[in-house]
XYZ file of C-alpha atoms in Angstrom:
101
model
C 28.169 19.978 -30.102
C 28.302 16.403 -30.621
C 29.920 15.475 -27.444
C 27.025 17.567 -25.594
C 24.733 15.384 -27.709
C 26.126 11.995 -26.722
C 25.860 12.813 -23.472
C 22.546 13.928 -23.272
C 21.477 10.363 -24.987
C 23.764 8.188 -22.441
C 21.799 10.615 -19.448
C 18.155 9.419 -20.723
C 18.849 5.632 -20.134
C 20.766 6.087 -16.945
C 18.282 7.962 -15.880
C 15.338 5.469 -16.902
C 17.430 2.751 -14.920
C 17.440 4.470 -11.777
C 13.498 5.471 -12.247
C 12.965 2.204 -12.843
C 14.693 0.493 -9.895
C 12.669 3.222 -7.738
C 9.811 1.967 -8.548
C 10.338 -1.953 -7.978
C 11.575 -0.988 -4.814
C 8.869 1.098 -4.054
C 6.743 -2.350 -3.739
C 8.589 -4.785 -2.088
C 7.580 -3.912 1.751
C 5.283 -5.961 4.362
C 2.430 -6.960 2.963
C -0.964 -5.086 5.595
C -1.980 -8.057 7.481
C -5.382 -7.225 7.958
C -6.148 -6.533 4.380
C -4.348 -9.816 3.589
C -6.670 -11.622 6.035
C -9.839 -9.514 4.732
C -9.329 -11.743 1.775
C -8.410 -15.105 3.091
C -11.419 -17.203 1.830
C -12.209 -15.117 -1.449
C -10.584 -14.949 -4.944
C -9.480 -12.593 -7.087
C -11.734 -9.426 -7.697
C -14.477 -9.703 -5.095
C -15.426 -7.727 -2.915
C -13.349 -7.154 0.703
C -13.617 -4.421 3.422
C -11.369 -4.107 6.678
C -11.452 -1.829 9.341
C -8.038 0.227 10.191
C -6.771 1.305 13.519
C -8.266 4.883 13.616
C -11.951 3.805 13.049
C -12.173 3.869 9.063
C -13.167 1.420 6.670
C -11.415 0.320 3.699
C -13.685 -1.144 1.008
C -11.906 -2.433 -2.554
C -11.671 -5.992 -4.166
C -8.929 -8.649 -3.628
C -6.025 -8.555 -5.965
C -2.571 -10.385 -5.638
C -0.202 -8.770 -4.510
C 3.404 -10.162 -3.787
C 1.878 -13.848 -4.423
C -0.345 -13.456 -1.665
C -4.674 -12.431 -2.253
C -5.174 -9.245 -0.519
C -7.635 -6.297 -0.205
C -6.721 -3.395 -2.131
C -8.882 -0.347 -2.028
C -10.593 0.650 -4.756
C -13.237 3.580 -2.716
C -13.070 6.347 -0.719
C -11.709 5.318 2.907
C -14.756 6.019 5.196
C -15.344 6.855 9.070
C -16.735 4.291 11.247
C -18.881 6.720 13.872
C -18.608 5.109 17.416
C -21.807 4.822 19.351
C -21.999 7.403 21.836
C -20.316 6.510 24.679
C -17.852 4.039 23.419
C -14.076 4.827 24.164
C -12.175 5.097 20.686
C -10.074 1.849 19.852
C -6.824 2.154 20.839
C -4.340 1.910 17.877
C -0.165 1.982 18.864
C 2.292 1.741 15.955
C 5.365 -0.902 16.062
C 7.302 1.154 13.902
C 10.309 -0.619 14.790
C 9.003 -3.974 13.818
C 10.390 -3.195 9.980
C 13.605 -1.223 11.328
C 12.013 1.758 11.147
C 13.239 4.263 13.998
């Protein structure tokens, strides 16, 4: 019984560890250009908004992020409705740009 125990207690941290370096990792890719640039002559906590590639709108406030000021949403992402007519922007992803296959 009181081996069972002591491993059950040296599990908990172990486990907390690996949680833990999950999460830091979990934050340390490429910062979104546009939503850094959305934010390039403001400070901390106003207001920002930047349009995607798929015609929506993110609107939040500029926080620091990885040492650099960018837009962080805070709302709802909305739809930007093109005027009828109008092709859709074209979006492409360079997926392979951060090794990703």
């Amino acid at each position: 019984m009181a081996i069972k125990l002591k491993n059950s207690l040296t599990f908990i941290p172990v486990a907390l560890l690996f949680f833990t370096l999950g999460y830091a990792n979990a934050h340390l890719g490429p910062l979104n250009e546009i939503a850094v640039k959305a934010c390039a002559t403001k400070e901390k906590s106003q207001m920002c908004q930047y349009e995607g590639g798929h015609n929506d709108l993110y609107l939040g406030t500029c926080q620091y992020m990885a040492d650099e000021l960018m837009c962080v949403r805070n709302q709802p992402i909305q739809f930007i409705e093109q005027p009828e007519g109008t092709e859709q922007t074209k979006h492409t992803h360079n997926d392979n740009k951060y090794g990703f296959n």
